XYZ file of N, CA and C in Angstrom:
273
model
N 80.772 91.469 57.384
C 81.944 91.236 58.207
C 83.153 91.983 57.641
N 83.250 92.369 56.084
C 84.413 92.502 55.647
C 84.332 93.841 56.097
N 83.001 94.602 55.556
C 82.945 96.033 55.799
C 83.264 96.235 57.500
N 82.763 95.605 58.277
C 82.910 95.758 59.540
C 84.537 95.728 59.809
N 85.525 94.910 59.633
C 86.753 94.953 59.151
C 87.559 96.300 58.957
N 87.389 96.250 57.526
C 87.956 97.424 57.119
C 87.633 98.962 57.618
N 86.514 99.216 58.439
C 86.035 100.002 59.297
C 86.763 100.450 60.757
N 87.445 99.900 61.025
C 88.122 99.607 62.288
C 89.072 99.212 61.975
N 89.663 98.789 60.963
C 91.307 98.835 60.048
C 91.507 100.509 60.063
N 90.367 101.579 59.593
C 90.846 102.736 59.057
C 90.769 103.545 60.587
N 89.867 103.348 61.557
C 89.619 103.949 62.731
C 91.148 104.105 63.686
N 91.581 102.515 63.197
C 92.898 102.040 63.940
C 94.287 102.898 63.512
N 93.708 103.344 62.621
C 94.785 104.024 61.593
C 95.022 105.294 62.214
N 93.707 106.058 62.013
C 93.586 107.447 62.414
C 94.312 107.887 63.756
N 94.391 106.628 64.723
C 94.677 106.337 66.184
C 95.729 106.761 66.023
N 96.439 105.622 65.580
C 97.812 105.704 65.246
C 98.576 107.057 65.016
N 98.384 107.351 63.884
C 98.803 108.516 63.268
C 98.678 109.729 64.096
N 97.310 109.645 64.726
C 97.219 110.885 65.628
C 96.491 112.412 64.648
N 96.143 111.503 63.824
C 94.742 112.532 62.930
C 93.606 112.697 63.630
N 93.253 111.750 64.776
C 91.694 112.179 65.389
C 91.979 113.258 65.930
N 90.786 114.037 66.396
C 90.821 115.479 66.947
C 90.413 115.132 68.334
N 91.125 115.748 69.475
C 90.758 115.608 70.668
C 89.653 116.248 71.025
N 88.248 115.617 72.362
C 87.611 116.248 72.668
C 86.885 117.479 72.725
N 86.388 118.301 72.424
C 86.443 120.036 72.886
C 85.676 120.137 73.624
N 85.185 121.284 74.490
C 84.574 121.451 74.814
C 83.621 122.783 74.195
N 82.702 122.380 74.192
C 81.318 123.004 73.756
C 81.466 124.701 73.781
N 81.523 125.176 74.579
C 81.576 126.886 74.903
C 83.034 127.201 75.000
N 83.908 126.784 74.826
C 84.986 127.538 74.724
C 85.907 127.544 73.222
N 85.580 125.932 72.722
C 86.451 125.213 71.664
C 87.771 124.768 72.474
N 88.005 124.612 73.977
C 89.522 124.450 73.770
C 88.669 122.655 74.512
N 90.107 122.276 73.598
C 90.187 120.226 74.382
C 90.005 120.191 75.795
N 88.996 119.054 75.703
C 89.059 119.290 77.467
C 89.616 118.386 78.098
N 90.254 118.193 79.359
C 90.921 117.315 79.924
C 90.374 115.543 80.302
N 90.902 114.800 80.151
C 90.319 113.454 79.849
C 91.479 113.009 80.974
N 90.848 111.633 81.233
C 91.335 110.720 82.461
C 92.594 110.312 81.506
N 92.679 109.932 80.169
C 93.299 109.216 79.698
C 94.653 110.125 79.669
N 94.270 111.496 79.287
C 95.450 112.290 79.120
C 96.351 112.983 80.516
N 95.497 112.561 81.460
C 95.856 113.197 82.700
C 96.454 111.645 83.502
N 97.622 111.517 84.362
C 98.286 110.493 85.046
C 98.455 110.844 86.160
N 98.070 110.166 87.302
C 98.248 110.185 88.698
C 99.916 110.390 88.600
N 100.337 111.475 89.351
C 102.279 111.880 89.403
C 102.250 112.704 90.701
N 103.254 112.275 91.569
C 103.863 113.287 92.601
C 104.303 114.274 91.996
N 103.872 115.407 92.654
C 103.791 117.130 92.488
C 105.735 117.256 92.364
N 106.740 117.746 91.755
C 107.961 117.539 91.741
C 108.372 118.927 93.062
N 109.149 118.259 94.132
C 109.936 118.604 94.693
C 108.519 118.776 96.368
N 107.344 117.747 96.180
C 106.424 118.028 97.147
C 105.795 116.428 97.287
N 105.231 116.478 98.698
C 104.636 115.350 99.086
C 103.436 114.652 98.843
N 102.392 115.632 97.803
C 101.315 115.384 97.650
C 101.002 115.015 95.897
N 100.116 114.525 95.225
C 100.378 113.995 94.074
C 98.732 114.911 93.252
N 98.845 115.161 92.104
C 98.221 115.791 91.167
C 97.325 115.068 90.383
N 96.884 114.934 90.022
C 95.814 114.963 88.447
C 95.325 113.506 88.712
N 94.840 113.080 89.977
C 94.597 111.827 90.554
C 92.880 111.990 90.051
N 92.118 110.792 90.357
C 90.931 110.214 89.800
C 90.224 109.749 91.266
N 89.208 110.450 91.624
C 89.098 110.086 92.889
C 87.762 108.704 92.711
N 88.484 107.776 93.901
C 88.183 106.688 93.388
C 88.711 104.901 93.084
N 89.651 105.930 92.197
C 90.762 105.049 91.537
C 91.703 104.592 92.917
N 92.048 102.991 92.065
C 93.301 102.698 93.025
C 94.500 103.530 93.054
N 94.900 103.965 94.231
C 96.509 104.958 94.154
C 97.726 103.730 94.088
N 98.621 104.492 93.623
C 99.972 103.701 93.735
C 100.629 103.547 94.733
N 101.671 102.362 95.449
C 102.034 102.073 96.597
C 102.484 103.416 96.706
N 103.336 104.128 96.260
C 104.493 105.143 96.926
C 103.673 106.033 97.329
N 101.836 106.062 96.962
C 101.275 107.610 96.921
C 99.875 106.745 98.848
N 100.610 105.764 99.151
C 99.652 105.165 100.473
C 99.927 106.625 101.534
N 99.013 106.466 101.801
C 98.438 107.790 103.255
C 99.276 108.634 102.720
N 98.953 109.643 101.903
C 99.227 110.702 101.178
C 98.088 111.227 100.486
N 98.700 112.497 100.329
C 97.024 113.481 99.938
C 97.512 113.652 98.579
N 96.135 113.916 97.561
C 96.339 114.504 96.086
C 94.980 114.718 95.827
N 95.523 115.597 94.635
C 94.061 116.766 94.197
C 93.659 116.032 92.687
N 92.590 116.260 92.910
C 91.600 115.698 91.520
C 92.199 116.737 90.200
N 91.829 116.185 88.813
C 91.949 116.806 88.050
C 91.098 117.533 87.385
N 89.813 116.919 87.950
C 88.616 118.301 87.143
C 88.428 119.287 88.471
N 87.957 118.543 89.492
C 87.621 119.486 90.634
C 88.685 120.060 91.237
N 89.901 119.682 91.299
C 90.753 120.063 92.295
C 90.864 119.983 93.848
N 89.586 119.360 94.293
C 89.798 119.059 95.421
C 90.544 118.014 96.123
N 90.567 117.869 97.307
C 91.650 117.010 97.929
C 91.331 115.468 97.993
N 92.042 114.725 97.865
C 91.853 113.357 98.579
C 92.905 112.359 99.361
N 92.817 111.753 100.086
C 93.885 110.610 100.487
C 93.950 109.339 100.573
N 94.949 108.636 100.127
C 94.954 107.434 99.724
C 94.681 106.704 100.757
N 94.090 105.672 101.213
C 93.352 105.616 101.985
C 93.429 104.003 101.821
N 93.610 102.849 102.793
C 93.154 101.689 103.100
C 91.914 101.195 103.054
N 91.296 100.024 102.208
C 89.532 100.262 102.643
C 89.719 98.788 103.103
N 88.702 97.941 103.991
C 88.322 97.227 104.157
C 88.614 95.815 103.550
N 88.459 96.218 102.713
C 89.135 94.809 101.526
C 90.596 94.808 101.049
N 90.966 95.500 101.765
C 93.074 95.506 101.672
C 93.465 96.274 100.597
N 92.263 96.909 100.028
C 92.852 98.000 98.749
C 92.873 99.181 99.101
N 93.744 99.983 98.201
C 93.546 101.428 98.675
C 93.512 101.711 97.212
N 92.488 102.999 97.721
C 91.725 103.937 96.722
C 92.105 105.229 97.241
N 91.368 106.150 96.157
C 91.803 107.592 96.548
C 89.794 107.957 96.987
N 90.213 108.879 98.379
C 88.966 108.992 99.269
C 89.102 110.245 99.774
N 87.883 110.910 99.752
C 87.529 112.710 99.897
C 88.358 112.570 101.315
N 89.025 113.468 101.273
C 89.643 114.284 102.733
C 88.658 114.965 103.549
């Protein structure tokens, strides 16, 4: 238990500090883009919103509005489903 502890005391650390190394990807070496690092945001000075998760619940301001994925880039719109939620759904 203790070792288990102090294991995840030092992991927590690394977090912190910002010593872990981000992702890479395999054939290029450069970091690759992660959900965590990428945030659903309106495009500045435009109607449609960026680096969205298709899928994911959208935010009120982004309802029946279009936005592009962040790996694929393709389109989606926020979309009403059935059960009173809205998600983001292929165009």
């Amino acid at each position: 238990m203790l070792k288990r502890l102090v294991i995840t005391t030092a992991a927590a650390g690394l977090l912190a500090t910002g010593l872990a190394a981000a992702p890479a990807d395999a054939a290029t070496g450069a970091p690759t883009m992660t959900a965590a690092r990428c945030h659903a945001h309106k495009a500045s000075g435009h109607s449609y919103w960026t680096c969205i998760t298709p899928g994911s619940y959208c935010p009120a301001a982004a309802h029946k509005r279009y936005g592009y994925a962040y790996k694929t880039g393709k389109r989606y719109r926020c979309v009403k489903y059935s059960n009173g939620r809205w998600r983001w759904k292929r165009a």
